[in-house]
Short mmCIF file of C-alpha atoms and ligand atoms in Angstrom, two decimals:
data_model
loop_
_atom_site.label_atom_id
_atom_site.label_comp_id
_atom_site.label_asym_id
_atom_site.label_seq_id
_atom_site.Cartn_x
_atom_site.Cartn_y
_atom_site.Cartn_z
CA UNK L 1 -8.17 -38.12 49.57
CA UNK L 2 -5.35 -38.06 46.96
CA UNK L 3 -6.36 -37.52 43.33
CA UNK L 4 -5.81 -40.67 41.21
CA UNK L 5 -3.29 -39.91 38.46
CA UNK L 6 -2.50 -41.78 35.24
CA UNK L 7 0.72 -40.83 33.44
CA UNK L 8 1.49 -41.48 29.77
CA UNK L 9 5.18 -40.89 29.22
CA UNK L 10 8.31 -41.30 27.05
CA UNK L 11 11.19 -41.39 29.59
CA UNK L 12 13.16 -39.26 28.90
CA UNK L 13 15.15 -37.45 31.57
CA UNK L 14 12.65 -34.70 32.30
CA UNK L 15 9.96 -37.39 32.38
CA UNK L 16 11.96 -39.07 35.18
CA UNK L 17 11.94 -35.83 37.19
CA UNK L 18 8.20 -35.42 36.58
CA UNK L 19 7.39 -39.00 37.63
CA UNK L 20 9.42 -38.56 40.85
CA UNK L 21 7.49 -35.36 41.62
CA UNK L 22 4.16 -37.15 41.16
CA UNK L 23 5.27 -40.06 43.36
CA UNK L 24 6.48 -37.72 46.09
CA UNK L 25 3.35 -35.60 46.43
CA UNK L 26 0.53 -36.73 48.78
CA UNK L 27 -2.05 -34.75 46.81
CA UNK L 28 -1.94 -37.39 44.05
CA UNK L 29 -1.71 -41.18 43.81
CA UNK L 30 -0.17 -42.61 40.63
CA UNK L 31 -2.44 -45.57 39.73
CA UNK L 32 -0.75 -46.47 36.47
CA UNK L 33 1.82 -45.50 33.86
CA UNK L 34 1.72 -46.07 30.11
CA UNK L 35 4.66 -45.71 27.77
CA UNK L 36 5.00 -44.26 24.30
CA UNK L 37 7.85 -43.82 21.84
CA UNK L 38 9.27 -40.33 21.56
CA UNK L 39 12.46 -39.34 23.37
CA UNK L 40 13.63 -42.80 22.46
CA UNK L 41 12.07 -45.92 20.94
CA UNK L 42 9.22 -47.64 22.79
CA UNK L 43 11.51 -50.44 23.92
CA UNK L 44 13.79 -47.93 25.66
CA UNK L 45 11.01 -45.76 27.12
CA UNK L 46 9.30 -48.86 28.52
CA UNK L 47 12.56 -50.29 29.91
CA UNK L 48 13.35 -46.88 31.45
CA UNK L 49 9.93 -46.68 33.13
CA UNK L 50 10.37 -50.11 34.69
CA UNK L 51 13.97 -49.38 35.76
CA UNK L 52 12.91 -46.06 37.26
CA UNK L 53 10.07 -47.57 39.31
CA UNK L 54 12.50 -50.19 40.63
CA UNK L 55 14.95 -47.44 41.65
CA UNK L 56 12.12 -45.54 43.36
CA UNK L 57 10.84 -48.72 45.02
CA UNK L 58 7.41 -48.32 43.41
CA UNK L 59 7.02 -51.53 41.44
CA UNK L 60 3.48 -51.65 42.86
CA UNK L 61 2.51 -49.23 40.06
CA UNK L 62 1.35 -51.14 36.94
CA UNK L 63 2.99 -50.26 33.63
CA UNK L 64 1.50 -50.85 30.19
CA UNK L 65 3.35 -50.21 26.97
CA UNK L 66 1.64 -48.43 24.12
CA UNK L 67 2.18 -47.50 20.53
CA UNK L 68 5.53 -48.11 18.93
CA UNK L 69 4.53 -46.16 15.84
CA UNK L 70 2.81 -42.79 15.35
CA UNK L 71 -0.99 -42.69 14.98
CA UNK L 72 -1.03 -42.40 11.19
CA UNK L 73 2.33 -41.46 9.67
CA UNK L 74 5.60 -43.39 9.51
CA UNK L 75 7.90 -43.56 12.51
CA UNK L 76 10.08 -40.51 12.86
CA UNK L 77 13.62 -41.16 14.02
CA UNK L 78 13.78 -40.20 17.71
CA UNK L 79 14.92 -36.61 17.33
CA UNK L 80 15.89 -36.53 20.97
CA UNK L 81 18.89 -38.87 21.02
CA UNK L 82 21.09 -35.81 21.34
CA UNK L 83 19.01 -34.61 24.30
CA UNK L 84 18.26 -37.73 26.32
CA UNK L 85 20.97 -40.10 25.00
CA UNK L 86 20.51 -43.20 22.85
CA UNK L 87 18.86 -45.13 25.71
CA UNK L 88 16.62 -42.16 26.57
CA UNK L 89 18.13 -41.96 30.07
CA UNK L 90 21.55 -40.43 29.45
CA UNK L 91 23.30 -43.79 29.81
CA UNK L 92 22.45 -43.93 33.52
CA UNK L 93 23.80 -46.96 35.37
CA UNK L 94 20.57 -48.69 36.39
CA UNK L 95 20.11 -52.47 36.15
CA UNK L 96 17.86 -54.05 33.56
CA UNK L 97 14.35 -54.31 35.03
CA UNK L 98 13.06 -57.56 36.52
CA UNK L 99 9.47 -56.32 36.70
CA UNK L 100 7.24 -56.85 33.67
CA UNK L 101 4.60 -54.75 31.95
CA UNK L 102 0.98 -55.76 32.61
CA UNK L 103 -0.22 -55.06 29.06
CA UNK L 104 0.95 -53.97 25.64
CA UNK L 105 -2.29 -52.12 25.00
CA UNK L 106 -2.05 -48.73 26.69
CA UNK L 107 -5.48 -47.58 25.48
CA UNK L 108 -7.29 -50.56 26.99
CA UNK L 109 -5.24 -50.26 30.21
CA UNK L 110 -6.02 -46.55 30.59
CA UNK L 111 -9.73 -47.10 29.87
CA UNK L 112 -9.97 -49.87 32.48
CA UNK L 113 -8.24 -47.70 35.11
CA UNK L 114 -10.46 -44.72 34.32
CA UNK L 115 -13.71 -46.72 34.40
CA UNK L 116 -12.86 -48.57 37.62
CA UNK L 117 -11.45 -45.69 39.67
CA UNK L 118 -13.53 -44.79 42.73
CA UNK L 119 -12.50 -41.16 42.24
CA UNK L 120 -12.39 -39.26 38.92
CA UNK L 121 -8.95 -39.65 37.32
CA UNK L 122 -6.53 -36.95 36.22
CA UNK L 123 -4.66 -38.01 33.07
CA UNK L 124 -1.25 -36.48 32.32
CA UNK L 125 0.56 -36.98 29.00
CA UNK L 126 4.27 -36.21 28.93
CA UNK L 127 5.12 -37.45 25.44
CA UNK L 128 3.58 -37.73 21.97
CA UNK L 129 -0.21 -38.20 22.11
CA UNK L 130 -0.33 -41.48 20.19
CA UNK L 131 -1.76 -43.57 23.05
CA UNK L 132 -4.31 -40.89 23.91
CA UNK L 133 -5.57 -40.80 20.31
CA UNK L 134 -6.03 -44.57 20.42
CA UNK L 135 -7.79 -44.20 23.80
CA UNK L 136 -10.42 -41.77 22.50
CA UNK L 137 -10.88 -43.86 19.35
CA UNK L 138 -11.38 -47.17 21.14
CA UNK L 139 -13.05 -45.93 24.33
CA UNK L 140 -14.90 -42.61 23.72
CA UNK L 141 -17.04 -43.24 26.80
CA UNK L 142 -14.09 -42.48 29.12
CA UNK L 143 -13.83 -38.86 27.92
CA UNK L 144 -16.69 -37.90 30.24
CA UNK L 145 -15.10 -39.77 33.15
CA UNK L 146 -11.72 -37.98 33.08
CA UNK L 147 -11.53 -35.25 35.71
CA UNK L 148 -8.78 -33.31 33.96
CA UNK L 149 -6.36 -33.97 31.07
CA UNK L 150 -3.01 -32.16 31.25
CA UNK L 151 -0.32 -32.43 28.58
CA UNK L 152 3.23 -31.27 28.25
CA UNK L 153 3.25 -30.27 24.61
CA UNK L 154 2.72 -27.61 22.00
CA UNK L 155 3.14 -23.85 22.24
CA UNK L 156 1.27 -20.74 21.26
CA UNK L 157 4.27 -18.66 20.36
CA UNK L 158 7.33 -20.86 19.68
CA UNK L 159 8.80 -24.31 18.98
CA UNK L 160 11.82 -26.43 19.87
CA UNK L 161 12.09 -28.91 17.00
CA UNK L 162 11.12 -26.29 14.41
CA UNK L 163 10.49 -22.56 14.89
CA UNK L 164 6.80 -23.32 15.46
CA UNK L 165 6.52 -26.97 16.59
CA UNK L 166 7.20 -28.55 19.98
CA UNK L 167 8.66 -32.08 20.05
CA UNK L 168 5.72 -34.07 21.54
CA UNK L 169 3.27 -32.65 19.00
CA UNK L 170 5.79 -32.64 16.13
CA UNK L 171 6.57 -36.34 16.69
CA UNK L 172 2.94 -37.36 16.00
CA UNK L 173 0.83 -34.40 14.82
CA UNK L 174 -2.17 -36.47 13.67
CA UNK L 175 -2.59 -37.97 17.13
CA UNK L 176 -2.58 -34.50 18.67
CA UNK L 177 -5.10 -33.22 16.09
CA UNK L 178 -7.34 -36.17 16.94
CA UNK L 179 -7.09 -35.55 20.68
CA UNK L 180 -7.75 -31.78 20.46
CA UNK L 181 -10.88 -32.47 18.36
CA UNK L 182 -12.13 -35.42 20.43
CA UNK L 183 -14.14 -33.53 23.05
CA UNK L 184 -11.52 -34.29 25.73
CA UNK L 185 -10.62 -30.84 27.08
CA UNK L 186 -6.83 -30.36 26.99
CA UNK L 187 -4.85 -28.30 29.48
CA UNK L 188 -1.84 -27.54 27.29
CA UNK L 189 1.32 -26.90 29.32
CA UNK L 190 3.47 -25.87 26.40
CA UNK L 191 6.78 -24.21 25.75
CA UNK L 192 5.28 -20.79 26.49
CA UNK L 193 5.50 -21.71 30.16
CA UNK L 194 8.16 -24.44 30.23
CA UNK L 195 10.75 -22.43 28.31
CA UNK L 196 10.11 -19.45 30.58
CA UNK L 197 11.72 -21.21 33.56
CA UNK L 198 15.43 -22.06 33.79
CA UNK L 199 16.40 -24.71 36.34
CA UNK L 200 20.05 -23.88 36.90
CA UNK L 201 22.46 -26.72 37.59
CA UNK L 202 23.34 -25.52 41.12
CA UNK L 203 19.75 -26.25 42.23
CA UNK L 204 20.66 -29.96 41.89
CA UNK L 205 23.82 -29.78 44.08
CA UNK L 206 21.97 -31.66 46.84
CA UNK L 207 21.95 -34.81 44.67
CA UNK L 208 25.61 -35.39 45.61
CA UNK L 209 24.49 -36.40 49.10
CA UNK L 210 21.28 -38.18 48.10
CA UNK L 211 22.40 -41.81 47.85
CA UNK L 212 21.19 -44.06 45.03
CA UNK L 213 18.53 -41.59 43.96
CA UNK L 214 21.09 -38.80 43.82
CA UNK L 215 23.63 -40.84 41.84
CA UNK L 216 21.11 -41.82 39.17
CA UNK L 217 19.47 -38.41 38.86
CA UNK L 218 22.81 -36.57 38.91
CA UNK L 219 23.99 -38.67 35.97
CA UNK L 220 20.77 -38.14 33.97
CA UNK L 221 20.56 -34.42 34.73
CA UNK L 222 24.24 -33.97 33.94
CA UNK L 223 23.65 -35.30 30.42
CA UNK L 224 20.48 -33.22 30.07
CA UNK L 225 22.32 -30.09 31.26
CA UNK L 226 25.20 -30.76 28.86
CA UNK L 227 22.73 -30.62 25.98
CA UNK L 228 21.21 -27.36 27.19
CA UNK L 229 24.64 -25.89 27.82
CA UNK L 230 25.79 -26.76 24.29
CA UNK L 231 22.60 -25.42 22.72
CA UNK L 232 21.78 -22.39 24.91
CA UNK L 233 25.16 -21.61 26.48
CA UNK L 234 24.00 -21.92 30.10
CA UNK L 235 24.30 -24.75 32.64
CA UNK L 236 20.53 -25.04 33.06
CA UNK L 237 17.57 -27.17 31.88
CA UNK L 238 13.90 -26.72 31.14
CA UNK L 239 11.94 -29.14 33.28
CA UNK L 240 9.09 -29.37 30.77
CA UNK L 241 7.36 -32.48 32.09
CA UNK L 242 7.65 -31.64 35.79
CA UNK L 243 5.88 -28.34 35.12
CA UNK L 244 3.01 -30.24 33.49
CA UNK L 245 2.81 -32.56 36.50
CA UNK L 246 2.86 -29.49 38.77
CA UNK L 247 -0.23 -28.19 36.91
CA UNK L 248 -1.92 -31.55 37.53
CA UNK L 249 -1.03 -31.52 41.24
CA UNK L 250 -1.68 -27.80 41.85
CA UNK L 251 -4.34 -26.76 39.30
CA UNK L 252 -3.92 -23.36 37.66
CA UNK L 253 -0.33 -22.89 38.84
CA UNK L 254 0.63 -22.33 35.19
CA UNK L 255 -2.07 -19.70 34.55
CA UNK L 256 -4.24 -21.46 31.95
CA UNK L 257 -6.40 -19.46 29.54
CA UNK L 258 -9.36 -20.85 27.57
CA UNK L 259 -8.58 -21.26 23.87
CA UNK L 260 -9.43 -23.06 20.66
CA UNK L 261 -6.42 -25.13 19.64
CA UNK L 262 -5.89 -27.10 16.44
CA UNK L 263 -2.82 -28.81 14.98
CA UNK L 264 -1.17 -28.35 11.58
CA UNK L 265 -0.55 -31.70 9.89
CA UNK L 266 -0.26 -30.86 6.20
CA UNK L 267 2.34 -28.10 5.80
CA UNK L 268 6.05 -29.03 5.53
CA UNK L 269 6.89 -25.60 6.94
CA UNK L 270 4.61 -25.66 9.99
CA UNK L 271 4.02 -29.40 10.51
CA UNK L 272 3.15 -30.08 14.17
CA UNK L 273 2.33 -26.47 15.05
CA UNK L 274 -0.37 -25.97 17.68
CA UNK L 275 -2.45 -23.06 16.41
CA UNK L 276 -3.82 -21.31 19.51
CA UNK L 277 -6.79 -18.93 19.32
CA UNK L 278 -7.77 -17.26 22.59
CA UNK L 279 -10.24 -14.99 20.74
CA UNK L 280 -12.31 -17.77 19.12
CA UNK L 281 -12.15 -15.83 15.84
CA UNK L 282 -14.26 -18.35 13.90
CA UNK L 283 -16.84 -18.54 16.67
CA UNK L 284 -15.59 -21.90 17.95
CA UNK L 285 -16.18 -23.03 21.49
CA UNK L 286 -12.96 -23.41 23.52
CA UNK L 287 -11.60 -26.99 23.44
CA UNK L 288 -8.54 -26.41 25.61
CA UNK L 289 -6.52 -24.18 27.89
CA UNK L 290 -3.17 -22.69 26.94
CA UNK L 291 -0.83 -22.19 29.91
CA UNK L 292 1.34 -19.09 30.08
CA UNK L 293 3.52 -18.74 33.17
CA UNK L 294 4.58 -20.20 36.52
CA UNK L 295 5.98 -18.90 39.80
CA UNK L 296 9.51 -20.29 39.29
CA UNK L 297 10.71 -19.90 42.87
CA UNK L 298 7.63 -21.70 44.24
CA UNK L 299 7.95 -24.45 41.61
CA UNK L 300 11.62 -25.03 42.41
CA UNK L 301 10.96 -25.02 46.16
CA UNK L 302 8.14 -27.57 45.74
CA UNK L 303 10.11 -29.73 43.27
CA UNK L 304 13.36 -29.91 45.22
CA UNK L 305 11.61 -30.49 48.56
CA UNK L 306 9.55 -33.30 47.04
CA UNK L 307 12.54 -35.00 45.42
CA UNK L 308 14.71 -34.63 48.54
CA UNK L 309 11.97 -36.27 50.62
CA UNK L 310 11.58 -39.05 48.03
CA UNK L 311 15.34 -39.62 47.92
CA UNK L 312 15.37 -40.22 51.68
CA UNK L 313 12.98 -43.16 51.23
CA UNK L 314 15.24 -44.93 48.71
CA UNK L 315 17.55 -47.49 50.32
O1 RIB Q 1 9.45 -30.62 24.11
C1 RIB Q 1 9.66 -31.18 25.39
C2 RIB Q 1 9.00 -32.52 25.50
O2 RIB Q 1 9.58 -33.43 24.57
C3 RIB Q 1 9.21 -33.19 26.87
O3 RIB Q 1 8.11 -34.00 27.16
C4 RIB Q 1 10.43 -34.04 26.67
O4 RIB Q 1 10.46 -35.17 27.55
C5 RIB Q 1 10.22 -34.51 25.26
O5 RIB Q 1 9.34 -35.62 25.30
CA1 CA Q 2 8.45 -36.38 27.76
#
């Protein structure tokens, strides 16, 4: 019996890789996707989700759009235009979607899916936590119904937008603070693990012979790799979101450790920092897990096999 999976996402090129991995794996069944602003504006991330599902021939999956603005503070300019392109998808040549969203209220959509699922749902968040904060505010009863909540976000020891803040948390720190204190246990797949794995460009060579899927993903990953090459000097990428989805599909593959995690929202210097305490110094009970490492060869073998199999189904 596949695990039902809900994905909240801000596509985003690595989001597109992560969504393909989830769709390709029989261990999980994607029962819905919600969109949030982050890598690009909500209009782009929603359009990209719909376009992607049409490419992957999965328009059976309902899509609901979510928050266009952060949970409390003013909208931050998408800091990721240089990473994912102005459309959030590296300017990939995919037609405008013909499918429509089923709702503009991600929180209500997620709550309905969680309440009505015959099997406990795993929820994965791949972007800022704005929709999840609204979910726990409006529907606190669903916290007890969620089997597992995995996020790509945060870090115990580093940052990517600032020296100490990771983009998804930095983009909407108050929503993350709300989620970490809500009673919903968070499995935090942060930069500690996602930055530890380099997906070199040559691992994607197979896309050249992978038809429509290959053409679209080669274009997106080429743009994504160009950014990493300019910033880090190597033709590689960090597949942040796919690693979080891997943790949802194969629990504990990123070596989670119980921790108390809170989020800085008031300091200009450390705004958006996830403060991770694995020693519970103030006597707190753990509210999360911080993930530390992954078997890179196994991850790459699983990811590329899954995407190659998915590509073969795309006409
Ligand atoms: O910091 C990496 C995260 O920010 C990923 O989810 C990427 O898609 C961006 O949203
Ligand atoms: Ca993302």
